CSV table of C-alpha atoms in Angstrom, one decimal:
chain,number,residue,atom,x,y,z
A,1,MET,CA,-15.0,19.8,7.6
A,2,ARG,CA,-17.5,17.0,8.3
A,3,VAL,CA,-16.4,13.6,9.4
A,4,ILE,CA,-18.6,10.6,8.7
A,5,GLU,CA,-18.1,7.2,10.4
A,6,LEU,CA,-18.9,4.4,8.0
A,7,HIS,CA,-19.8,0.8,8.6
A,8,ARG,CA,-20.0,-2.2,6.3
A,9,SER,CA,-22.7,-1.6,3.7
A,10,VAL,CA,-25.9,-3.6,4.3
A,11,THR,CA,-26.5,-4.3,0.7
A,12,GLU,CA,-24.8,-7.3,-1.0
A,13,SER,CA,-25.4,-6.1,-4.6
A,14,ASN,CA,-22.5,-3.6,-4.8
A,15,ASP,CA,-22.4,-3.7,-8.6
A,16,GLN,CA,-26.0,-2.8,-8.9
A,17,ASP,CA,-25.6,0.0,-6.4
A,18,ALA,CA,-22.6,1.3,-8.2
A,19,LEU,CA,-24.4,1.3,-11.5
A,20,GLN,CA,-27.3,3.3,-10.0
A,21,LEU,CA,-25.0,5.8,-8.3
A,22,ARG,CA,-23.1,6.4,-11.5
A,23,GLU,CA,-26.3,7.1,-13.4
A,24,GLU,CA,-27.6,9.5,-10.7
A,25,LEU,CA,-24.3,11.4,-10.8
A,26,ARG,CA,-24.5,11.5,-14.6
A,27,ALA,CA,-27.9,13.0,-14.4
A,28,LYS,CA,-26.6,15.6,-11.9
A,29,GLY,CA,-23.6,16.4,-14.2
A,30,VAL,CA,-21.1,15.5,-11.5
A,31,LEU,CA,-18.1,13.5,-12.6
A,32,LEU,CA,-16.8,11.4,-9.7
A,33,VAL,CA,-13.2,10.3,-10.1
A,34,ASN,CA,-12.1,7.3,-7.9
A,35,LEU,CA,-8.4,8.0,-7.1
A,36,MET,CA,-6.6,4.9,-6.0
A,37,SER,CA,-2.9,4.2,-5.0
A,38,ALA,CA,-0.5,2.8,-2.5
A,39,PRO,CA,0.1,4.6,0.7
A,40,GLY,CA,2.4,7.6,0.3
A,41,SER,CA,2.1,8.0,-3.5
A,42,GLY,CA,1.2,11.7,-3.1
A,43,LYS,CA,-2.6,11.6,-3.7
A,44,THR,CA,-3.3,14.6,-1.4
A,45,THR,CA,-0.4,16.6,-2.8
A,46,LEU,CA,-1.6,15.9,-6.4
A,47,LEU,CA,-5.2,16.9,-5.5
A,48,SER,CA,-4.0,20.1,-3.8
A,49,ARG,CA,-2.2,21.1,-7.0
A,50,ILE,CA,-5.2,20.2,-9.2
A,51,ILE,CA,-7.6,22.2,-7.0
A,52,THR,CA,-5.3,25.2,-7.0
A,53,ASP,CA,-4.8,25.1,-10.8
A,54,LEU,CA,-8.4,24.4,-11.8
A,55,LYS,CA,-10.4,26.3,-9.2
A,56,GLU,CA,-11.3,29.1,-11.6
A,57,LYS,CA,-12.6,26.7,-14.2
A,58,LEU,CA,-14.4,24.0,-12.2
A,59,SER,CA,-16.0,23.6,-8.8
A,60,ILE,CA,-14.2,20.7,-7.2
A,61,ALA,CA,-15.1,18.6,-4.1
A,62,VAL,CA,-13.1,15.9,-2.4
A,63,LEU,CA,-14.4,12.9,-0.5
A,64,GLU,CA,-11.5,11.7,1.7
A,65,ALA,CA,-11.6,8.1,2.8
A,66,ASP,CA,-9.3,7.0,5.6
A,67,ILE,CA,-9.4,4.3,8.2
A,68,GLU,CA,-9.4,6.8,11.0
A,69,ALA,CA,-7.3,9.9,10.4
A,70,SER,CA,-8.6,13.3,9.1
A,71,VAL,CA,-5.3,14.9,8.2
A,72,ASP,CA,-5.9,14.9,4.4
A,73,ALA,CA,-9.3,16.5,4.6
A,74,GLU,CA,-7.8,19.3,6.6
A,75,ARG,CA,-5.2,20.0,3.9
A,76,ILE,CA,-7.9,20.0,1.2
A,77,GLU,CA,-10.2,22.3,3.2
A,78,ALA,CA,-7.4,24.8,3.6
A,79,LEU,CA,-7.5,25.3,-0.2
A,80,GLY,CA,-11.1,26.4,0.0
A,81,ALA,CA,-12.5,23.2,-1.7
A,82,GLN,CA,-15.5,21.3,-0.4
A,83,SER,CA,-14.2,18.4,1.6
A,84,ILE,CA,-15.9,15.5,3.4
A,85,GLN,CA,-13.9,13.0,5.5
A,86,VAL,CA,-15.2,9.5,5.8
A,87,HIS,CA,-13.7,6.9,8.2
A,88,THR,CA,-14.0,3.3,7.1
A,89,ASP,CA,-13.8,1.7,10.5
A,90,GLY,CA,-10.7,-0.4,9.6
A,91,MET,CA,-12.0,-1.5,6.1
A,92,CYS,CA,-9.4,-1.5,3.3
A,93,HIS,CA,-11.7,-0.2,0.5
A,94,MET,CA,-14.7,2.0,-0.3
A,95,ASP,CA,-17.8,0.5,-2.0
A,96,ALA,CA,-20.7,2.2,-3.7
A,97,GLY,CA,-22.9,2.3,-0.6
A,98,MET,CA,-20.1,4.0,1.5
A,99,THR,CA,-19.4,6.4,-1.4
A,100,ARG,CA,-23.1,7.3,-1.6
A,101,THR,CA,-23.2,8.0,2.2
A,102,GLY,CA,-20.2,10.3,1.8
A,103,LEU,CA,-21.6,12.1,-1.2
A,104,GLU,CA,-24.9,12.7,0.6
A,105,ALA,CA,-23.1,15.0,2.9
A,106,MET,CA,-21.9,17.2,0.0
A,107,ASP,CA,-23.6,20.0,-1.9
A,108,LEU,CA,-23.5,18.4,-5.3
A,109,SER,CA,-25.6,21.1,-7.0
A,110,ARG,CA,-22.4,23.3,-7.0
A,111,THR,CA,-20.0,20.5,-7.9
A,112,ASP,CA,-18.6,19.7,-11.4
A,113,LEU,CA,-15.8,17.3,-10.5
A,114,ALA,CA,-15.6,15.2,-7.3
A,115,PHE,CA,-12.7,13.1,-6.3
A,116,LEU,CA,-12.9,10.1,-4.1
A,117,GLU,CA,-9.5,9.8,-2.4
A,118,ASN,CA,-9.8,6.0,-1.8
A,119,ILE,CA,-7.9,4.1,1.0
A,120,GLY,CA,-4.1,3.8,0.3
A,121,ASN,CA,-4.0,0.2,-0.9
A,122,LEU,CA,-3.2,-1.4,-4.2
A,123,ILE,CA,-5.4,-4.4,-3.7
A,124,CYS,CA,-8.8,-4.1,-2.1
A,125,PRO,CA,-10.0,-0.8,-3.7
A,126,ALA,CA,-9.6,-2.4,-7.2
A,127,GLU,CA,-12.2,-5.0,-6.3
A,128,TYR,CA,-15.1,-2.7,-5.6
A,129,ASP,CA,-17.0,-0.5,-8.1
A,130,THR,CA,-17.6,2.7,-6.2
A,131,GLY,CA,-20.0,4.2,-8.7
A,132,ALA,CA,-17.3,6.6,-10.0
A,133,GLY,CA,-17.4,7.7,-13.7
A,134,LEU,CA,-13.6,7.3,-13.9
A,135,ASN,CA,-11.0,5.2,-12.1
A,136,VAL,CA,-7.6,6.8,-11.9
A,137,MET,CA,-4.6,5.3,-10.2
A,138,ILE,CA,-1.4,6.8,-9.0
A,139,SER,CA,2.0,5.1,-9.0
A,140,SER,CA,4.9,7.0,-7.7
A,141,VAL,CA,8.5,6.7,-9.0
A,142,PRO,CA,10.0,5.6,-5.6
A,143,GLU,CA,7.7,2.6,-5.5
A,144,GLY,CA,9.6,1.1,-8.4
A,145,ASP,CA,8.9,0.1,-12.0
A,146,ASP,CA,7.9,-3.5,-11.1
A,147,LYS,CA,4.6,-2.7,-9.5
A,148,PRO,CA,2.4,-3.5,-12.5
A,149,LEU,CA,3.6,-7.1,-12.3
A,150,LYS,CA,2.6,-7.4,-8.6
A,151,TYR,CA,-0.8,-5.5,-8.5
A,152,PRO,CA,-2.2,-6.1,-12.0
A,153,LEU,CA,-5.9,-5.7,-11.2
A,154,MET,CA,-5.8,-2.0,-10.3
A,155,TYR,CA,-3.9,-1.2,-13.6
A,156,GLN,CA,-6.6,-3.1,-15.5
A,157,LYS,CA,-9.5,-1.3,-13.8
A,158,SER,CA,-8.2,2.2,-14.4
A,159,GLN,CA,-8.8,4.5,-17.3
A,160,ALA,CA,-5.8,6.7,-16.4
A,161,LEU,CA,-2.5,6.2,-14.6
A,162,VAL,CA,-0.7,9.2,-13.0
A,163,LEU,CA,3.0,8.5,-12.5
A,164,SER,CA,3.8,10.9,-9.6
A,165,LYS,CA,7.0,12.2,-8.1
A,166,MET,CA,8.7,12.5,-11.5
A,167,ASP,CA,11.1,15.0,-9.9
A,168,ALA,CA,12.6,12.1,-7.9
A,169,LEU,CA,13.5,10.1,-11.1
A,170,PRO,CA,17.2,11.0,-11.0
A,171,TYR,CA,17.5,9.4,-7.6
A,172,PHE,CA,15.8,6.1,-8.2
A,173,ASP,CA,16.5,3.2,-10.4
A,174,PHE,CA,13.2,3.5,-12.3
A,175,ASP,CA,13.0,2.5,-16.0
A,176,LEU,CA,10.2,4.6,-17.5
A,177,GLU,CA,10.0,2.7,-20.8
A,178,LYS,CA,9.9,-0.7,-19.0
A,179,PHE,CA,7.2,0.6,-16.7
A,180,ARG,CA,5.1,2.0,-19.6
A,181,GLU,CA,5.4,-1.3,-21.4
A,182,ARG,CA,4.3,-3.3,-18.4
A,183,VAL,CA,1.3,-1.0,-17.8
A,184,LEU,CA,0.2,-1.1,-21.5
A,185,PHE,CA,0.6,-4.9,-21.6
A,186,LEU,CA,-2.1,-5.1,-18.8
A,187,ASN,CA,-4.2,-2.3,-20.2
A,188,PRO,CA,-3.6,-1.2,-23.7
A,189,SER,CA,-6.1,1.7,-23.6
A,190,ILE,CA,-5.0,3.3,-20.3
A,191,GLN,CA,-3.8,7.0,-20.5
A,192,ILE,CA,-0.5,7.6,-18.7
A,193,PHE,CA,0.4,11.0,-17.2
A,194,PRO,CA,3.9,11.3,-15.8
A,195,VAL,CA,3.8,14.3,-13.4
A,196,SER,CA,5.4,16.1,-10.5
A,197,ALA,CA,3.0,18.0,-8.3
A,198,LYS,CA,6.1,19.7,-6.8
A,199,THR,CA,7.7,21.2,-10.0
A,200,GLY,CA,4.5,21.2,-12.1
A,201,GLU,CA,5.9,18.9,-14.8
A,202,GLY,CA,3.2,17.2,-16.7
A,203,MET,CA,0.3,18.8,-14.7
A,204,GLU,CA,-1.0,20.7,-17.7
A,205,ASP,CA,-1.7,17.6,-19.7
A,206,LEU,CA,-3.4,15.9,-16.8
A,207,GLU,CA,-5.5,18.9,-16.0
A,208,ALA,CA,-6.5,19.4,-19.7
A,209,TRP,CA,-7.6,15.7,-19.7
A,210,LEU,CA,-9.7,16.2,-16.5
A,211,LEU,CA,-11.4,19.3,-18.0
A,212,GLU,CA,-12.2,17.4,-21.2
A,213,GLU,CA,-13.5,14.4,-19.3
A,214,THR,CA,-15.7,16.6,-17.0
A,215,ALA,CA,-17.2,18.3,-20.1
A,216,LYS,CA,-17.8,15.0,-21.8
A,217,TRP,CA,-19.5,13.6,-18.7
A,218,LYS,CA,-21.8,16.7,-18.4
A,219,GLY,CA,-22.7,16.3,-22.1
A,220,SER,CA,-23.6,12.6,-21.7
A,221,GLY,CA,-25.9,13.5,-18.8
A,222,LYS,CA,-27.8,16.0,-20.9
A,223,ARG,CA,-28.4,13.5,-23.6
A,224,ALA,CA,-29.5,10.8,-21.2
B,1,MET,CA,12.0,-22.0,-6.8
B,2,ARG,CA,8.7,-23.5,-5.8
B,3,VAL,CA,5.4,-21.7,-6.3
B,4,ILE,CA,2.4,-22.6,-4.1
B,5,GLU,CA,-1.1,-21.4,-4.9
B,6,LEU,CA,-3.0,-20.6,-1.7
B,7,HIS,CA,-6.7,-20.4,-1.1
B,8,ARG,CA,-8.6,-19.1,1.9
B,9,SER,CA,-7.8,-21.1,5.0
B,10,VAL,CA,-10.5,-23.4,6.1
B,11,THR,CA,-10.1,-22.8,9.8
B,12,GLU,CA,-11.8,-19.9,11.5
B,13,SER,CA,-9.6,-19.9,14.6
B,14,ASN,CA,-6.6,-18.1,13.2
B,15,ASP,CA,-5.3,-16.9,16.6
B,16,GLN,CA,-5.2,-20.5,17.8
B,17,ASP,CA,-3.4,-21.7,14.7
B,18,ALA,CA,-0.9,-18.8,14.9
B,19,LEU,CA,-0.1,-19.7,18.6
B,20,GLN,CA,0.4,-23.3,17.7
B,21,LEU,CA,2.6,-22.5,14.7
B,22,ARG,CA,4.7,-20.1,16.8
B,23,GLU,CA,5.4,-22.8,19.4
B,24,GLU,CA,6.3,-25.4,16.8
B,25,LEU,CA,8.8,-22.9,15.2
B,26,ARG,CA,10.2,-22.2,18.7
B,27,ALA,CA,10.7,-25.9,19.3
B,28,LYS,CA,12.5,-26.2,16.0
B,29,GLY,CA,14.7,-23.1,16.7
B,30,VAL,CA,13.5,-21.2,13.7
B,31,LEU,CA,12.7,-17.5,14.1
B,32,LEU,CA,10.0,-16.4,11.7
B,33,VAL,CA,10.0,-12.7,11.0
B,34,ASN,CA,6.8,-11.3,9.4
B,35,LEU,CA,7.9,-8.4,7.2
B,36,MET,CA,5.1,-6.0,6.4
B,37,SER,CA,5.0,-2.7,4.4
B,38,ALA,CA,3.3,-0.7,1.7
B,39,PRO,CA,4.0,-1.6,-1.9
B,40,GLY,CA,7.4,-0.3,-3.1
B,41,SER,CA,9.0,0.3,0.4
B,42,GLY,CA,12.0,-1.8,-0.7
B,43,LYS,CA,11.3,-5.1,1.2
B,44,THR,CA,13.0,-7.3,-1.4
B,45,THR,CA,16.1,-5.0,-1.7
B,46,LEU,CA,16.4,-4.9,2.1
B,47,LEU,CA,16.1,-8.7,2.3
B,48,SER,CA,18.7,-9.1,-0.4
B,49,ARG,CA,21.2,-7.0,1.6
B,50,ILE,CA,20.5,-8.8,4.9
B,51,ILE,CA,21.0,-12.2,3.2
B,52,THR,CA,24.3,-11.1,1.6
B,53,ASP,CA,25.6,-9.6,4.9
B,54,LEU,CA,24.5,-12.4,7.2
B,55,LYS,CA,24.9,-15.6,5.1
B,56,GLU,CA,28.1,-16.7,6.8
B,57,LYS,CA,26.4,-16.3,10.2
B,58,LEU,CA,22.9,-17.6,9.7
B,59,SER,CA,21.0,-19.9,7.4
B,60,ILE,CA,18.2,-17.7,6.1
B,61,ALA,CA,15.1,-18.7,4.1
B,62,VAL,CA,12.4,-16.5,2.6
B,63,LEU,CA,8.7,-17.1,2.1
B,64,GLU,CA,7.5,-14.7,-0.6
B,65,ALA,CA,3.8,-13.9,-0.6
B,66,ASP,CA,2.4,-12.2,-3.6
B,67,ILE,CA,-1.0,-12.0,-5.2
B,68,GLU,CA,0.2,-13.6,-8.4
B,69,ALA,CA,3.8,-12.5,-9.4
B,70,SER,CA,7.0,-14.4,-8.7
B,71,VAL,CA,9.6,-11.7,-9.4
B,72,ASP,CA,10.7,-11.3,-5.8
B,73,ALA,CA,11.4,-15.0,-5.2
B,74,GLU,CA,13.6,-15.1,-8.3
B,75,ARG,CA,15.7,-12.2,-6.9
B,76,ILE,CA,16.1,-13.9,-3.5
B,77,GLU,CA,16.9,-17.3,-5.1
B,78,ALA,CA,19.6,-15.7,-7.2
B,79,LEU,CA,21.4,-14.9,-3.9
B,80,GLY,CA,21.5,-18.6,-3.0
B,81,ALA,CA,18.9,-18.4,-0.2
B,82,GLN,CA,16.1,-20.9,0.2
B,83,SER,CA,13.0,-19.2,-1.3
B,84,ILE,CA,9.4,-20.3,-1.6
B,85,GLN,CA,6.8,-18.3,-3.5
B,86,VAL,CA,3.2,-18.4,-2.4
B,87,HIS,CA,0.4,-16.8,-4.4
B,88,THR,CA,-2.6,-15.6,-2.3
B,89,ASP,CA,-5.2,-15.8,-5.1
B,90,GLY,CA,-6.1,-12.1,-4.7
B,91,MET,CA,-6.1,-12.0,-0.9
B,92,CYS,CA,-4.6,-9.0,0.7
B,93,HIS,CA,-2.9,-10.7,3.7
B,94,MET,CA,-1.3,-13.9,4.9
B,95,ASP,CA,-2.8,-15.8,7.9
B,96,ALA,CA,-1.3,-18.6,10.0
B,97,GLY,CA,-2.8,-21.4,7.9
B,98,MET,CA,-1.4,-20.0,4.7
B,99,THR,CA,2.0,-19.4,6.4
B,100,ARG,CA,2.1,-23.0,7.6
B,101,THR,CA,1.4,-24.2,4.0
B,102,GLY,CA,4.3,-22.2,2.7
B,103,LEU,CA,6.7,-23.3,5.5
B,104,GLU,CA,5.9,-26.9,4.9
B,105,ALA,CA,7.5,-26.6,1.5
B,106,MET,CA,10.8,-25.4,3.2
B,107,ASP,CA,13.6,-27.4,4.7
B,108,LEU,CA,13.4,-25.9,8.2
B,109,SER,CA,16.0,-28.2,9.7
B,110,ARG,CA,18.7,-26.1,8.0
B,111,THR,CA,17.0,-22.7,8.7
B,112,ASP,CA,17.8,-20.3,11.6
B,113,LEU,CA,15.9,-17.3,10.4
B,114,ALA,CA,13.0,-17.2,8.0
B,115,PHE,CA,11.4,-14.1,6.6
B,116,LEU,CA,7.7,-14.0,5.5
B,117,GLU,CA,7.6,-11.2,2.9
B,118,ASN,CA,4.0,-10.4,3.4
B,119,ILE,CA,1.7,-8.7,0.8
B,120,GLY,CA,2.5,-5.0,0.1
B,121,ASN,CA,-0.4,-3.5,2.1
B,122,LEU,CA,-0.5,-1.4,5.3
B,123,ILE,CA,-3.9,-2.5,6.4
B,124,CYS,CA,-4.9,-6.2,6.1
B,125,PRO,CA,-1.6,-7.9,7.1
B,126,ALA,CA,-1.7,-6.1,10.5
B,127,GLU,CA,-5.1,-7.8,11.2
B,128,TYR,CA,-3.9,-11.4,11.0
B,129,ASP,CA,-1.4,-13.2,13.3
B,130,THR,CA,0.8,-15.3,11.0
B,131,GLY,CA,2.4,-17.3,13.7
B,132,ALA,CA,5.7,-15.3,13.4
B,133,GLY,CA,8.0,-14.8,16.3
B,134,LEU,CA,8.5,-11.1,15.4
B,135,ASN,CA,6.5,-8.6,13.4
B,136,VAL,CA,8.7,-6.0,11.6
B,137,MET,CA,7.3,-3.3,9.4
B,138,ILE,CA,9.1,-1.1,6.8
B,139,SER,CA,8.2,2.5,6.1
B,140,SER,CA,10.1,4.3,3.4
B,141,VAL,CA,11.2,7.9,3.4
B,142,PRO,CA,9.3,8.7,0.1
B,143,GLU,CA,6.0,7.6,1.7
B,144,GLY,CA,6.1,10.6,4.0
B,145,ASP,CA,6.3,11.2,7.7
B,146,ASP,CA,2.5,11.2,8.2
B,147,LYS,CA,1.9,7.5,7.6
B,148,PRO,CA,1.7,6.5,11.3
B,149,LEU,CA,-1.3,8.8,11.6
B,150,LYS,CA,-3.1,7.0,8.8
B,151,TYR,CA,-2.2,3.3,9.4
B,152,PRO,CA,-1.8,3.1,13.2
B,153,LEU,CA,-2.5,-0.6,13.7
B,154,MET,CA,0.5,-1.9,11.9
B,155,TYR,CA,2.8,0.4,13.9
B,156,GLN,CA,1.2,-0.9,17.1
B,157,LYS,CA,1.5,-4.6,16.1
B,158,SER,CA,5.3,-4.4,15.2
B,159,GLN,CA,8.2,-5.0,17.5
B,160,ALA,CA,10.5,-3.2,15.1
B,161,LEU,CA,10.2,-0.5,12.4
B,162,VAL,CA,12.8,-0.2,9.6
B,163,LEU,CA,12.8,3.2,8.0
B,164,SER,CA,14.1,2.5,4.5
B,165,LYS,CA,15.5,4.6,1.6
B,166,MET,CA,17.3,6.9,4.0
B,167,ASP,CA,19.6,7.8,1.1
B,168,ALA,CA,16.6,9.7,-0.4
B,169,LEU,CA,16.1,11.9,2.7
B,170,PRO,CA,17.7,15.0,1.1
B,171,TYR,CA,15.1,14.9,-1.8
B,172,PHE,CA,12.0,14.6,0.3
B,173,ASP,CA,10.2,16.8,2.8
B,174,PHE,CA,10.4,14.2,5.6
B,175,ASP,CA,10.8,15.2,9.3
B,176,LEU,CA,12.6,12.4,11.0
B,177,GLU,CA,12.0,13.6,14.5
B,178,LYS,CA,8.3,14.2,13.9
B,179,PHE,CA,8.0,10.7,12.4
B,180,ARG,CA,9.8,9.1,15.3
B,181,GLU,CA,7.5,11.0,17.7
B,182,ARG,CA,4.4,9.7,15.9
B,183,VAL,CA,5.6,6.1,15.9
B,184,LEU,CA,6.6,6.1,19.6
B,185,PHE,CA,3.2,7.7,20.5
B,186,LEU,CA,1.5,4.6,19.0
B,187,ASN,CA,4.0,2.1,20.2
B,188,PRO,CA,6.5,3.3,22.9
B,189,SER,CA,8.5,0.0,22.9
B,190,ILE,CA,9.1,-0.3,19.2
B,191,GLN,CA,12.7,-0.4,17.9
B,192,ILE,CA,13.4,2.0,15.1
B,193,PHE,CA,16.1,1.3,12.5
B,194,PRO,CA,16.7,4.0,9.9
B,195,VAL,CA,18.6,2.3,7.0
B,196,SER,CA,19.6,2.5,3.4
B,197,ALA,CA,20.0,-0.9,1.7
B,198,LYS,CA,21.7,1.0,-1.1
B,199,THR,CA,24.5,2.8,0.8
B,200,GLY,CA,24.5,0.4,3.8
B,201,GLU,CA,23.7,3.2,6.3
B,202,GLY,CA,22.2,1.7,9.5
B,203,MET,CA,22.4,-1.9,8.2
B,204,GLU,CA,24.9,-3.0,10.9
B,205,ASP,CA,22.5,-2.1,13.8
B,206,LEU,CA,19.6,-3.8,12.1
B,207,GLU,CA,21.6,-6.9,11.4
B,208,ALA,CA,23.1,-7.0,14.9
B,209,TRP,CA,19.5,-6.9,16.3
B,210,LEU,CA,18.4,-9.7,14.0
B,211,LEU,CA,21.4,-11.9,15.1
B,212,GLU,CA,20.6,-11.2,18.8
B,213,GLU,CA,16.8,-11.9,18.3
B,214,THR,CA,17.6,-15.2,16.5
B,215,ALA,CA,19.9,-16.3,19.3
B,216,LYS,CA,17.3,-15.4,22.0
B,217,TRP,CA,14.6,-17.3,20.1
B,218,LYS,CA,16.8,-20.4,19.8
B,219,GLY,CA,17.5,-20.1,23.6
B,220,SER,CA,13.8,-19.9,24.5
B,221,GLY,CA,13.1,-23.0,22.4
B,222,LYS,CA,15.7,-25.0,24.4
B,223,ARG,CA,14.2,-23.9,27.7
B,224,ALA,CA,10.7,-24.8,26.6
């Protein structure tokens, strides 16, 4: 496992950098998924399950972003996936320059699908385009069904929402229909995947969607 | 309920502002508790329980900080407590100037204990002194026992840690002893209160500590 220490990007034109990185990744046929959530939503557990389920079909790599810890990258590496840890030096988000630095340490020639496990935070990561082809956010059942009201930007910036820890639904006062309504009010075209990485519930739909999006992305790169 | 829209503080000397605000609050006999946590840790539910349990003993007010929503302040107001909502205009933290603006809208002459319900975020709020007399953080059981490894600064800046949603312990793979060890490694003098606002477990100890700290704070103001 490699660990890279990041510092604030020199460039001020993050949107331009992100656009360029996205097109480079398209040309290389690598779909980068920016995975965002609150702390403790189960990002690493979800990724572990996806890697295990899809490893015969896709070559998956993970760019782990943390303020200073490296525990998640160790978990991912144990599954045999390519894993690079970046440390953000206290910063609460990843931008396109930081993402590029992390990806440069990866062997992208043997990667179909790369995940950026962004910093656990519902605010800052939504404000920066990382250059990813898809933004996916995770909400977990224990966080409560009112989160879309409080952190709207991330719901608006995401193409898909994974509602994790569905196995905990019986123990929490979480209204699935109300949650769905609130999310769709903010973002009518978002895809919602209720899952439990523990029991496997809903994982098949989410993984079928990831396979489809990866194939579409590769197709778009060949046409370009 | 009053709602105040905040913008970035003009001053650059937040530490100085915070020091001054803390001394003013001490002179007024108002203990301000800065309550920090990840989104969905149960801050508002915990506060509701504390207000209900202590309202005969203390006059409690709540300053609710959110990016744009006002749902929490409505819940607090329904309990009969003084409640002011501040909107941070997208910012991921509260600083001393913003806190002062919020407090100015409160009647502090009839307040013993004021809570600042900071933005749901484990990173940014830990970096700014708000002028509070005490920093208290909440971790919830569903977030997992590895969070101290990933967000160390907030654990280091807090005088007390509330471990919430203890009623969910049987359903999650959460090692209480390992968690306690990790927290105390970062901050050997922190007080840890495992509680469930739902069942009431542990609330008595937490509330006794709040009563004691409020009395100590008032005492220190009289001496000053």
